[in-house]
mmCIF file of C-alpha atoms in Angstrom:
data_model
loop_
_atom_site.group_PDB
_atom_site.id
_atom_site.type_symbol
_atom_site.label_atom_id
_atom_site.label_comp_id
_atom_site.label_asym_id
_atom_site.label_seq_id
_atom_site.Cartn_x
_atom_site.Cartn_y
_atom_site.Cartn_z
ATOM 1 C CA MET A 400 101.270 55.680 63.926
ATOM 2 C CA SER A 401 100.129 58.451 66.274
ATOM 3 C CA LEU A 402 97.329 57.548 68.679
ATOM 4 C CA ARG A 403 95.314 59.530 71.228
ATOM 5 C CA VAL A 404 93.615 57.400 73.906
ATOM 6 C CA PHE A 405 91.299 58.257 76.779
ATOM 7 C CA ILE A 406 91.325 55.287 79.141
ATOM 8 C CA LEU A 407 89.645 54.755 82.490
ATOM 9 C CA ALA A 408 89.546 52.061 85.166
ATOM 10 C CA GLY A 409 87.764 52.044 88.508
ATOM 11 C CA GLU A 410 89.355 49.293 90.581
ATOM 12 C CA PRO A 411 92.680 47.471 91.062
ATOM 13 C CA SER A 412 91.911 44.585 88.691
ATOM 14 C CA GLY A 413 90.921 47.075 85.986
ATOM 15 C CA ASP A 414 94.048 49.096 86.642
ATOM 16 C CA ARG A 415 96.182 46.021 85.962
ATOM 17 C CA LEU A 416 94.302 45.358 82.728
ATOM 18 C CA GLY A 417 94.747 48.988 81.736
ATOM 19 C CA GLY A 418 98.458 48.977 82.456
ATOM 20 C CA ALA A 419 99.026 45.889 80.302
ATOM 21 C CA LEU A 420 96.870 47.292 77.482
ATOM 22 C CA MET A 421 98.704 50.625 77.579
ATOM 23 C CA ALA A 422 102.033 48.796 77.369
ATOM 24 C CA GLY A 423 100.724 46.874 74.372
ATOM 25 C CA LEU A 424 99.558 50.040 72.607
ATOM 26 C CA LYS A 425 102.929 51.684 73.204
ATOM 27 C CA ALA A 426 104.652 48.650 71.706
ATOM 28 C CA LEU A 427 102.503 48.680 68.554
ATOM 29 C CA ALA A 428 102.052 52.424 67.936
ATOM 30 C CA GLN A 429 104.884 54.912 67.494
ATOM 31 C CA ASP A 430 103.392 57.785 69.469
ATOM 32 C CA VAL A 431 100.588 57.345 72.030
ATOM 33 C CA GLU A 432 99.012 60.036 74.218
ATOM 34 C CA PHE A 433 96.996 58.867 77.241
ATOM 35 C CA GLN A 434 94.472 60.713 79.368
ATOM 36 C CA GLY A 435 92.001 59.260 81.844
ATOM 37 C CA VAL A 436 91.547 57.663 85.251
ATOM 38 C CA GLY A 437 93.551 54.791 86.696
ATOM 39 C CA GLY A 438 95.805 53.494 89.420
ATOM 40 C CA ASP A 439 99.452 52.620 89.904
ATOM 41 C CA ALA A 440 99.781 50.171 86.997
ATOM 42 C CA MET A 441 98.394 52.696 84.524
ATOM 43 C CA ALA A 442 100.467 55.489 86.055
ATOM 44 C CA ALA A 443 103.563 53.365 85.431
ATOM 45 C CA GLN A 444 102.687 53.463 81.727
ATOM 46 C CA GLY A 445 102.415 57.242 81.668
ATOM 47 C CA LEU A 446 98.881 58.079 82.796
ATOM 48 C CA THR A 447 98.248 61.006 85.125
ATOM 49 C CA SER A 448 94.878 60.146 86.661
ATOM 50 C CA ARG A 449 92.300 62.934 86.656
ATOM 51 C CA PHE A 450 91.239 61.891 90.163
ATOM 52 C CA ALA A 451 91.924 59.021 92.562
ATOM 53 C CA MET A 452 90.680 55.738 91.132
ATOM 54 C CA GLN A 453 89.592 54.642 94.623
ATOM 55 C CA GLU A 454 86.612 57.010 94.368
ATOM 56 C CA LEU A 455 85.093 54.509 91.936
ATOM 57 C CA SER A 456 85.905 51.302 93.840
ATOM 58 C CA VAL A 457 82.364 50.663 95.030
ATOM 59 C CA MET A 458 80.571 47.318 94.703
ATOM 60 C CA GLY A 459 76.930 46.450 95.285
ATOM 61 C CA ILE A 460 73.697 48.386 94.972
ATOM 62 C CA ALA A 461 73.442 49.298 98.643
ATOM 63 C CA GLU A 462 77.059 50.487 98.642
ATOM 64 C CA VAL A 463 76.640 52.755 95.585
ATOM 65 C CA LEU A 464 73.532 54.619 96.750
ATOM 66 C CA PRO A 465 75.169 56.814 99.435
ATOM 67 C CA LYS A 466 77.790 57.984 96.907
ATOM 68 C CA TYR A 467 75.450 58.386 93.957
ATOM 69 C CA ARG A 468 75.543 62.193 93.670
ATOM 70 C CA HIS A 469 79.322 62.353 93.798
ATOM 71 C CA LEU A 470 79.661 59.547 91.247
ATOM 72 C CA LYS A 471 77.177 61.283 88.969
ATOM 73 C CA ARG A 472 79.326 64.446 89.037
ATOM 74 C CA ARG A 473 82.417 62.413 88.230
ATOM 75 C CA ILE A 474 80.616 60.746 85.315
ATOM 76 C CA ARG A 475 79.758 64.134 83.787
ATOM 77 C CA GLU A 476 83.227 65.550 84.415
ATOM 78 C CA THR A 477 84.874 62.529 82.813
ATOM 79 C CA ALA A 478 82.592 62.543 79.766
ATOM 80 C CA ASP A 479 83.303 66.247 79.225
ATOM 81 C CA ALA A 480 87.043 65.555 79.411
ATOM 82 C CA VAL A 481 86.723 62.840 76.754
ATOM 83 C CA ILE A 482 84.747 65.105 74.431
ATOM 84 C CA ASP A 483 87.238 67.945 74.913
ATOM 85 C CA MET A 484 90.183 65.647 74.123
ATOM 86 C CA ARG A 485 88.618 64.140 70.965
ATOM 87 C CA PRO A 486 90.681 60.932 71.229
ATOM 88 C CA ASP A 487 90.928 58.258 68.557
ATOM 89 C CA VAL A 488 89.356 55.871 71.028
ATOM 90 C CA LEU A 489 87.760 55.849 74.474
ATOM 91 C CA ILE A 490 88.645 52.669 76.351
ATOM 92 C CA THR A 491 86.603 51.901 79.461
ATOM 93 C CA ILE A 492 87.697 49.040 81.704
ATOM 94 C CA ASP A 493 85.181 47.100 83.793
ATOM 95 C CA SER A 494 83.346 49.205 86.481
ATOM 96 C CA PRO A 495 80.257 49.323 84.215
ATOM 97 C CA ASP A 496 78.120 51.457 86.517
ATOM 98 C CA PHE A 497 80.609 54.267 85.980
ATOM 99 C CA SER A 498 82.323 53.610 82.673
ATOM 100 C CA LEU A 499 79.273 52.773 80.569
ATOM 101 C CA ARG A 500 77.521 55.920 81.774
ATOM 102 C CA VAL A 501 80.548 57.891 80.650
ATOM 103 C CA ALA A 502 80.512 56.122 77.277
ATOM 104 C CA SER A 503 76.802 56.800 76.866
ATOM 105 C CA LEU A 504 77.258 60.551 77.392
ATOM 106 C CA VAL A 505 80.224 60.581 75.017
ATOM 107 C CA LYS A 506 78.288 58.758 72.281
ATOM 108 C CA ALA A 507 75.316 61.073 72.693
ATOM 109 C CA GLU A 508 77.503 64.090 71.956
ATOM 110 C CA SER A 509 80.189 62.759 69.582
ATOM 111 C CA ASP A 510 81.226 59.997 67.191
ATOM 112 C CA ILE A 511 84.245 58.955 69.267
ATOM 113 C CA ARG A 512 84.958 55.221 68.995
ATOM 114 C CA THR A 513 84.303 53.333 72.235
ATOM 115 C CA VAL A 514 85.881 50.103 73.455
ATOM 116 C CA HIS A 515 84.936 48.332 76.675
ATOM 117 C CA TYR A 516 87.461 45.958 78.231
ATOM 118 C CA VAL A 517 85.864 43.080 80.178
ATOM 119 C CA ALA A 518 82.555 41.829 78.835
ATOM 120 C CA PRO A 519 79.644 42.135 81.256
ATOM 121 C CA SER A 520 78.692 38.780 82.735
ATOM 122 C CA VAL A 521 75.400 38.579 80.854
ATOM 123 C CA TRP A 522 75.734 34.792 81.047
ATOM 124 C CA ALA A 523 75.415 35.164 84.835
ATOM 125 C CA TRP A 524 72.677 37.754 85.331
ATOM 126 C CA ARG A 525 70.863 40.647 83.611
ATOM 127 C CA PRO A 526 71.308 39.354 80.031
ATOM 128 C CA LYS A 527 69.699 42.480 78.539
ATOM 129 C CA ARG A 528 72.752 44.484 79.592
ATOM 130 C CA ALA A 529 74.488 43.539 76.345
ATOM 131 C CA VAL A 530 71.718 45.076 74.241
ATOM 132 C CA LYS A 531 71.772 48.256 76.324
ATOM 133 C CA MET A 532 75.549 48.373 76.192
ATOM 134 C CA ALA A 533 75.557 48.124 72.384
ATOM 135 C CA LYS A 534 73.989 51.590 72.210
ATOM 136 C CA CYS A 535 77.223 53.182 73.405
ATOM 137 C CA ILE A 536 79.991 50.588 72.872
ATOM 138 C CA ASP A 537 81.489 49.682 69.492
ATOM 139 C CA GLN A 538 83.877 46.921 70.538
ATOM 140 C CA VAL A 539 84.326 44.625 73.542
ATOM 141 C CA LEU A 540 87.540 42.975 74.703
ATOM 142 C CA ALA A 541 86.592 39.716 76.406
ATOM 143 C CA LEU A 542 88.608 37.918 79.082
ATOM 144 C CA LEU A 543 86.727 34.626 78.865
ATOM 145 C CA PRO A 544 86.615 32.429 75.749
ATOM 146 C CA PHE A 545 82.860 31.822 75.813
ATOM 147 C CA GLU A 546 81.875 35.529 75.877
ATOM 148 C CA PRO A 547 82.178 36.826 72.242
ATOM 149 C CA PRO A 548 78.932 35.233 70.960
ATOM 150 C CA TYR A 549 76.912 37.034 73.649
ATOM 151 C CA MET A 550 78.375 40.409 72.669
ATOM 152 C CA GLU A 551 78.169 39.845 68.918
ATOM 153 C CA ALA A 552 74.512 38.811 69.195
ATOM 154 C CA ALA A 553 73.820 42.222 70.740
ATOM 155 C CA GLY A 554 75.503 44.033 67.836
ATOM 156 C CA MET A 555 79.035 44.738 69.101
ATOM 157 C CA ALA A 556 82.365 43.577 67.748
ATOM 158 C CA CYS A 557 84.055 41.343 70.321
ATOM 159 C CA ASP A 558 87.538 39.863 70.593
ATOM 160 C CA PHE A 559 88.657 37.245 73.117
ATOM 161 C CA VAL A 560 92.059 38.540 74.215
ATOM 162 C CA GLY A 561 92.832 36.178 77.086
ATOM 163 C CA HIS A 562 93.149 36.943 80.759
ATOM 164 C CA PRO A 563 96.289 38.772 81.981
ATOM 165 C CA VAL A 564 96.656 36.369 84.891
ATOM 166 C CA VAL A 565 98.172 33.814 82.499
ATOM 167 C CA ALA A 566 101.122 36.135 81.802
ATOM 168 C CA GLU A 567 101.907 37.011 85.416
ATOM 169 C CA PRO A 568 105.182 35.590 86.780
ATOM 170 C CA GLN A 569 105.080 32.836 89.372
ATOM 171 C CA ALA A 570 107.318 32.605 92.416
ATOM 172 C CA SER A 571 110.793 31.110 92.241
ATOM 173 C CA MET A 572 112.151 28.779 94.898
ATOM 174 C CA PRO A 573 114.498 31.501 96.269
ATOM 175 C CA GLU A 574 111.501 33.825 96.652
ATOM 176 C CA ILE A 575 109.572 31.162 98.548
ATOM 177 C CA THR A 576 112.581 30.492 100.767
ATOM 178 C CA ASP A 577 112.953 34.225 101.490
ATOM 179 C CA LEU A 578 109.282 34.548 102.411
ATOM 180 C CA ARG A 579 109.370 31.593 104.792
ATOM 181 C CA ARG A 580 112.564 32.863 106.403
ATOM 182 C CA HIS A 581 111.210 36.431 106.691
ATOM 183 C CA PHE A 582 108.108 35.342 108.604
ATOM 184 C CA GLY A 583 109.706 32.437 110.457
ATOM 185 C CA LEU A 584 107.421 29.878 108.833
ATOM 186 C CA SER A 585 109.958 27.071 108.631
ATOM 187 C CA ASP A 586 108.164 24.222 106.829
ATOM 188 C CA ALA A 587 104.728 24.906 108.364
ATOM 189 C CA PRO A 588 101.641 24.517 106.156
ATOM 190 C CA VAL A 589 100.211 27.903 105.143
ATOM 191 C CA VAL A 590 96.712 29.286 104.684
ATOM 192 C CA LEU A 591 96.456 32.386 102.499
ATOM 193 C CA ALA A 592 93.656 34.761 103.581
ATOM 194 C CA LEU A 593 92.373 37.349 101.097
ATOM 195 C CA PRO A 594 89.445 39.384 102.488
ATOM 196 C CA GLY A 595 89.176 41.776 99.544
ATOM 197 C CA SER A 596 90.685 44.967 98.155
ATOM 198 C CA ARG A 597 87.846 47.386 98.977
ATOM 199 C CA ARG A 598 87.153 48.880 102.393
ATOM 200 C CA SER A 599 83.528 47.724 102.258
ATOM 201 C CA GLU A 600 84.646 44.148 101.527
ATOM 202 C CA VAL A 601 87.249 44.080 104.285
ATOM 203 C CA SER A 602 84.799 45.521 106.820
ATOM 204 C CA ARG A 603 82.250 42.786 106.076
ATOM 205 C CA LEU A 604 84.559 39.842 105.460
ATOM 206 C CA ALA A 605 87.514 40.234 107.824
ATOM 207 C CA PRO A 606 85.561 39.465 111.034
ATOM 208 C CA VAL A 607 84.005 36.272 109.673
ATOM 209 C CA PHE A 608 87.279 35.249 107.954
ATOM 210 C CA GLY A 609 89.191 35.689 111.208
ATOM 211 C CA ALA A 610 86.693 33.689 113.257
ATOM 212 C CA ALA A 611 86.551 30.934 110.618
ATOM 213 C CA LEU A 612 90.342 30.697 110.519
ATOM 214 C CA LYS A 613 90.422 30.432 114.312
ATOM 215 C CA ALA A 614 87.972 27.534 114.112
ATOM 216 C CA PHE A 615 89.989 25.909 111.312
ATOM 217 C CA GLN A 616 93.276 26.378 113.158
ATOM 218 C CA TYR A 617 91.826 24.778 116.282
ATOM 219 C CA GLN A 618 91.542 21.581 114.239
ATOM 220 C CA HIS A 619 94.778 22.222 112.293
ATOM 221 C CA PRO A 620 97.140 23.932 114.760
ATOM 222 C CA ALA A 621 100.249 23.586 112.579
ATOM 223 C CA HIS A 622 98.906 25.942 109.896
ATOM 224 C CA ARG A 623 100.201 29.518 109.691
ATOM 225 C CA ILE A 624 98.150 32.309 108.146
ATOM 226 C CA ILE A 625 99.416 34.972 105.729
ATOM 227 C CA VAL A 626 97.300 37.971 104.705
ATOM 228 C CA PRO A 627 98.563 39.900 101.662
ATOM 229 C CA CYS A 628 96.609 43.148 101.360
ATOM 230 C CA ALA A 629 96.159 46.068 98.993
ATOM 231 C CA ALA A 630 97.755 49.354 100.050
ATOM 232 C CA PRO A 631 94.482 51.358 100.387
ATOM 233 C CA VAL A 632 93.033 48.871 102.919
ATOM 234 C CA ALA A 633 96.212 47.868 104.750
ATOM 235 C CA GLY A 634 95.403 49.894 107.871
ATOM 236 C CA LEU A 635 91.889 48.513 108.051
ATOM 237 C CA VAL A 636 93.135 44.944 107.602
ATOM 238 C CA ARG A 637 95.763 45.429 110.311
ATOM 239 C CA ALA A 638 93.113 46.657 112.766
ATOM 240 C CA GLN A 639 90.902 43.650 112.009
ATOM 241 C CA LEU A 640 93.735 41.191 112.666
ATOM 242 C CA GLU A 641 93.493 41.830 116.407
ATOM 243 C CA ASN A 642 90.692 39.254 116.422
ATOM 244 C CA TRP A 643 92.409 36.737 114.113
ATOM 245 C CA PRO A 644 94.610 33.785 115.134
ATOM 246 C CA GLU A 645 97.675 34.963 117.045
ATOM 247 C CA ASN A 646 100.254 33.739 114.554
ATOM 248 C CA THR A 647 98.683 35.535 111.553
ATOM 249 C CA VAL A 648 101.196 37.613 109.572
ATOM 250 C CA LEU A 649 100.351 40.635 107.405
ATOM 251 C CA LEU A 650 102.020 41.267 104.071
ATOM 252 C CA ASP A 651 101.697 45.071 103.876
ATOM 253 C CA PRO A 652 102.715 46.867 100.638
ATOM 254 C CA ASN A 653 103.182 50.088 102.611
ATOM 255 C CA GLU A 654 106.107 48.526 104.499
ATOM 256 C CA LEU A 655 107.996 47.106 101.515
ATOM 257 C CA GLU A 656 109.422 48.344 98.234
ATOM 258 C CA GLY A 657 107.207 47.565 95.260
ATOM 259 C CA ALA A 658 109.371 44.804 93.800
ATOM 260 C CA GLU A 659 109.940 43.227 97.219
ATOM 261 C CA PHE A 660 106.213 43.191 97.988
ATOM 262 C CA ALA A 661 105.411 41.706 94.561
ATOM 263 C CA ALA A 662 107.967 38.934 95.100
ATOM 264 C CA MET A 663 106.658 38.159 98.587
ATOM 265 C CA LYS A 664 103.070 38.134 97.360
ATOM 266 C CA ARG A 665 103.977 35.723 94.554
ATOM 267 C CA ALA A 666 105.744 33.514 97.058
ATOM 268 C CA ALA A 667 102.769 33.606 99.444
ATOM 269 C CA PHE A 668 100.389 32.493 96.685
ATOM 270 C CA THR A 669 102.674 29.679 95.595
ATOM 271 C CA THR A 670 103.761 28.378 98.990
ATOM 272 C CA ALA A 671 100.228 28.347 100.439
ATOM 273 C CA ASP A 672 98.629 24.951 100.886
ATOM 274 C CA LEU A 673 95.154 26.452 100.589
ATOM 275 C CA ALA A 674 93.454 29.846 100.482
ATOM 276 C CA LEU A 675 90.352 31.576 101.783
ATOM 277 C CA ALA A 676 89.451 34.383 99.399
ATOM 278 C CA ALA A 677 86.765 36.911 98.626
ATOM 279 C CA SER A 678 84.876 36.286 95.405
ATOM 280 C CA GLY A 679 86.533 37.898 92.396
ATOM 281 C CA THR A 680 89.500 37.803 90.043
ATOM 282 C CA VAL A 681 91.780 36.617 92.835
ATOM 283 C CA SER A 682 90.486 33.081 92.255
ATOM 284 C CA LEU A 683 92.352 33.107 88.935
ATOM 285 C CA GLU A 684 95.563 34.288 90.620
ATOM 286 C CA LEU A 685 95.234 31.342 92.970
ATOM 287 C CA ALA A 686 94.594 28.986 90.059
ATOM 288 C CA ALA A 687 97.702 30.273 88.276
ATOM 289 C CA ALA A 688 99.686 29.448 91.427
ATOM 290 C CA GLN A 689 97.920 26.058 91.649
ATOM 291 C CA THR A 690 96.697 26.905 95.164
ATOM 292 C CA PRO A 691 93.401 25.199 96.140
ATOM 293 C CA MET A 692 90.837 27.561 97.556
ATOM 294 C CA VAL A 693 87.567 28.293 99.310
ATOM 295 C CA ILE A 694 85.640 31.321 98.066
ATOM 296 C CA ALA A 695 83.461 33.361 100.428
ATOM 297 C CA TYR A 696 81.545 36.616 100.132
ATOM 298 C CA ARG A 697 79.077 38.468 102.317
ATOM 299 C CA PHE A 698 76.869 41.084 100.624
ATOM 300 C CA GLN A 699 74.746 43.878 101.973
ATOM 301 C CA TRP A 700 71.249 42.448 102.552
ATOM 302 C CA LEU A 701 69.632 44.459 99.729
ATOM 303 C CA SER A 702 72.354 43.588 97.229
ATOM 304 C CA TRP A 703 72.048 39.884 98.033
ATOM 305 C CA GLN A 704 68.249 39.842 97.740
ATOM 306 C CA ILE A 705 68.370 41.415 94.296
ATOM 307 C CA MET A 706 71.295 39.383 92.979
ATOM 308 C CA LYS A 707 70.033 35.976 94.066
ATOM 309 C CA ARG A 708 66.748 36.581 92.227
ATOM 310 C CA MET A 709 68.503 37.607 89.001
ATOM 311 C CA ALA A 710 71.310 35.028 88.881
ATOM 312 C CA LEU A 711 71.441 32.670 85.877
ATOM 313 C CA ILE A 712 74.313 30.512 87.154
ATOM 314 C CA ASP A 713 74.917 28.343 90.194
ATOM 315 C CA THR A 714 78.515 29.462 90.909
ATOM 316 C CA VAL A 715 80.359 32.792 90.933
ATOM 317 C CA THR A 716 83.897 31.406 90.943
ATOM 318 C CA LEU A 717 85.688 31.804 87.621
ATOM 319 C CA VAL A 718 87.665 28.595 88.029
ATOM 320 C CA ASN A 719 84.391 26.679 88.265
ATOM 321 C CA LEU A 720 82.937 28.508 85.271
ATOM 322 C CA VAL A 721 85.895 28.375 82.879
ATOM 323 C CA SER A 722 86.731 24.734 83.661
ATOM 324 C CA ASP A 723 83.025 23.802 83.632
ATOM 325 C CA THR A 724 83.377 22.132 87.029
ATOM 326 C CA ARG A 725 82.194 22.911 90.542
ATOM 327 C CA VAL A 726 85.253 21.784 92.478
ATOM 328 C CA VAL A 727 85.889 25.114 94.277
ATOM 329 C CA PRO A 728 83.569 25.383 97.300
ATOM 330 C CA GLU A 729 81.713 28.651 97.901
ATOM 331 C CA CYS A 730 80.208 30.286 100.977
ATOM 332 C CA LEU A 731 78.094 33.161 99.686
ATOM 333 C CA GLY A 732 75.496 35.474 101.204
ATOM 334 C CA PRO A 733 73.762 33.821 104.167
ATOM 335 C CA ASP A 734 76.063 30.789 103.754
ATOM 336 C CA CYS A 735 79.093 32.973 104.502
ATOM 337 C CA THR A 736 79.301 31.850 108.125
ATOM 338 C CA VAL A 737 82.120 30.855 110.427
ATOM 339 C CA GLU A 738 80.957 27.236 110.595
ATOM 340 C CA ASN A 739 80.544 26.822 106.827
ATOM 341 C CA ILE A 740 83.860 28.418 105.946
ATOM 342 C CA ALA A 741 85.804 26.418 108.537
ATOM 343 C CA ALA A 742 84.199 23.191 107.321
ATOM 344 C CA ARG A 743 85.005 23.905 103.672
ATOM 345 C CA LEU A 744 88.612 24.772 104.557
ATOM 346 C CA SER A 745 88.959 21.456 106.355
ATOM 347 C CA GLU A 746 87.546 19.609 103.334
ATOM 348 C CA VAL A 747 90.004 21.278 100.960
ATOM 349 C CA ALA A 748 92.906 20.678 103.353
ATOM 350 C CA ALA A 749 92.013 16.978 103.414
ATOM 351 C CA ALA A 750 91.928 16.650 99.601
ATOM 352 C CA PRO A 751 93.952 19.521 98.063
ATOM 353 C CA ASP A 752 94.585 17.725 94.755
ATOM 354 C CA ARG A 753 90.897 17.697 93.874
ATOM 355 C CA GLN A 754 91.097 21.197 92.347
ATOM 356 C CA GLN A 755 94.391 20.808 90.447
ATOM 357 C CA ALA A 756 93.027 19.625 87.093
ATOM 358 C CA ALA A 757 90.328 22.313 87.008
ATOM 359 C CA MET A 758 92.863 25.050 87.775
ATOM 360 C CA ALA A 759 95.227 23.838 85.025
ATOM 361 C CA LEU A 760 92.373 23.655 82.502
ATOM 362 C CA THR A 761 91.271 27.164 83.462
ATOM 363 C CA MET A 762 94.721 28.577 82.716
ATOM 364 C CA GLU A 763 94.872 26.763 79.377
ATOM 365 C CA ARG A 764 91.478 28.091 78.310
ATOM 366 C CA LEU A 765 92.415 31.635 79.353
ATOM 367 C CA GLY A 766 95.373 31.690 76.960
ATOM 368 C CA GLN A 767 98.350 30.409 78.905
ATOM 369 C CA GLY A 768 101.288 29.823 76.572
ATOM 370 C CA GLY A 769 100.081 32.285 73.916
ATOM 371 C CA GLU A 770 100.751 35.967 73.223
ATOM 372 C CA ALA A 771 100.504 38.235 76.272
ATOM 373 C CA PRO A 772 96.865 39.312 76.768
ATOM 374 C CA GLY A 773 97.770 43.012 77.037
ATOM 375 C CA LEU A 774 99.406 42.861 73.620
ATOM 376 C CA ARG A 775 96.504 40.864 72.192
ATOM 377 C CA ALA A 776 94.096 43.457 73.539
ATOM 378 C CA ALA A 777 96.105 46.303 72.025
ATOM 379 C CA ARG A 778 96.237 44.524 68.672
ATOM 380 C CA ALA A 779 92.460 44.030 68.770
ATOM 381 C CA VAL A 780 91.853 47.731 69.494
ATOM 382 C CA LEU A 781 94.124 48.887 66.665
ATOM 383 C CA SER A 782 92.754 46.354 64.157
ATOM 384 C CA ARG A 783 89.278 47.883 64.328
ATOM 385 C CA LEU A 784 90.109 51.597 64.411
#
C-alpha cells in the first residue's frame, strides 16, 4: 500500500505522538511519503520540517496575541502546502489554534481527508469546540478513554488509541545507579523539578519553583533537586538556577548524547521521591514512573481570567481525571505561590504512597499492557481511509 501523508505538530508532546504514529504507518503500509511540520521525533521517522516547530509552541491567549500575524502567515503557507501535495490524509496533532485553522482552509478548498490526533478537552472547557471542529475534521484519535462519545456526538469518527506514555521504557537499576553516581547523589532523597518546555512557561514558573524548593529544602535539607530540561529552554533554565537551592543539578540534553540523556531522564523520573511539575502531559510520565507529584502553573493574568470562567472541571491534572480521584495536589493561577507549593510538597513527602493507586489505575486505563498506541493510532487512520 502506497500512502502520502501531510502531518504537523506544534510542540514537543505532539512531536512524540507524531513520531510514534509515523513509525506505526511505516510498519503497516509498504511505501509512505511524509511532508509537514514537526520536531526531532518526527524527523527521526523521515520528516523534513517545513519550518522550526518551536515557532508554534505558544500557550495561552495573552501569549499568542503578539505573534498572531506571523502565525497567520504560517497557517496559510501550511494549508497551501497541503493542497499542493494532495495527500491521502492530513494529520494534525494537538496545537488546535494552529492545526485546526490549517485543516479548515484545506477543507474549504479540497476534499482531502483530515484526522486530528488528541481530542480537544471539551469535557473541561468550551464544549462547542467539538461542533466547530467537525466542520473540518473527519476523524479524531483520542488519548483518553472517555473522549470518543464527545467527538461522535459532534459528528466525527473517533477512536481511542491509548496514550503513548504507557509504551515508554522505564529506568533500569543500572541506569538509576549511573545517575546517582554521576551527580554524586549517594542515597539522598530526590525532588524532580519540571518547570515546563516552553520559554514562556520557564520564565513564569522557574522563579516561583526555585523559591518554593528553597523553602521546602529548609524543612527537608537531605533532599537533592534534579531539573531535566528540554533542549530549546536549557539555557534559560540554567540562568534561572542561580536563584535555586545550591545543590540543584541540571540534566541538560545539549551536554549529553541523545541515548545517554534519555537514560538519565528515565532514571531521574524513577529515582525521584517526589516531583514538582508544570501542568501538562508530564504528569502522566511521572505516573508511569510511579513518582508522586505536585502540579503548579502560573498563567498570564488575562489567560487565567478567561480560563477560570470557562472551566467545567475542578482539576487540570490528567492523573486526577483519568483515575477519577483528586489525590494530586495543584497550585494554579493565583494559588501558584511559594508558600502553597512548599506546603504541598511537604504533604506529599510525608505521605508519598497516597498517589500510588491512582497512578497505577491511570496507566491501566490509558492502555498499559496492550498494543503500542502509535501502532493503534496508525491502524485507526488506515481503517477509515
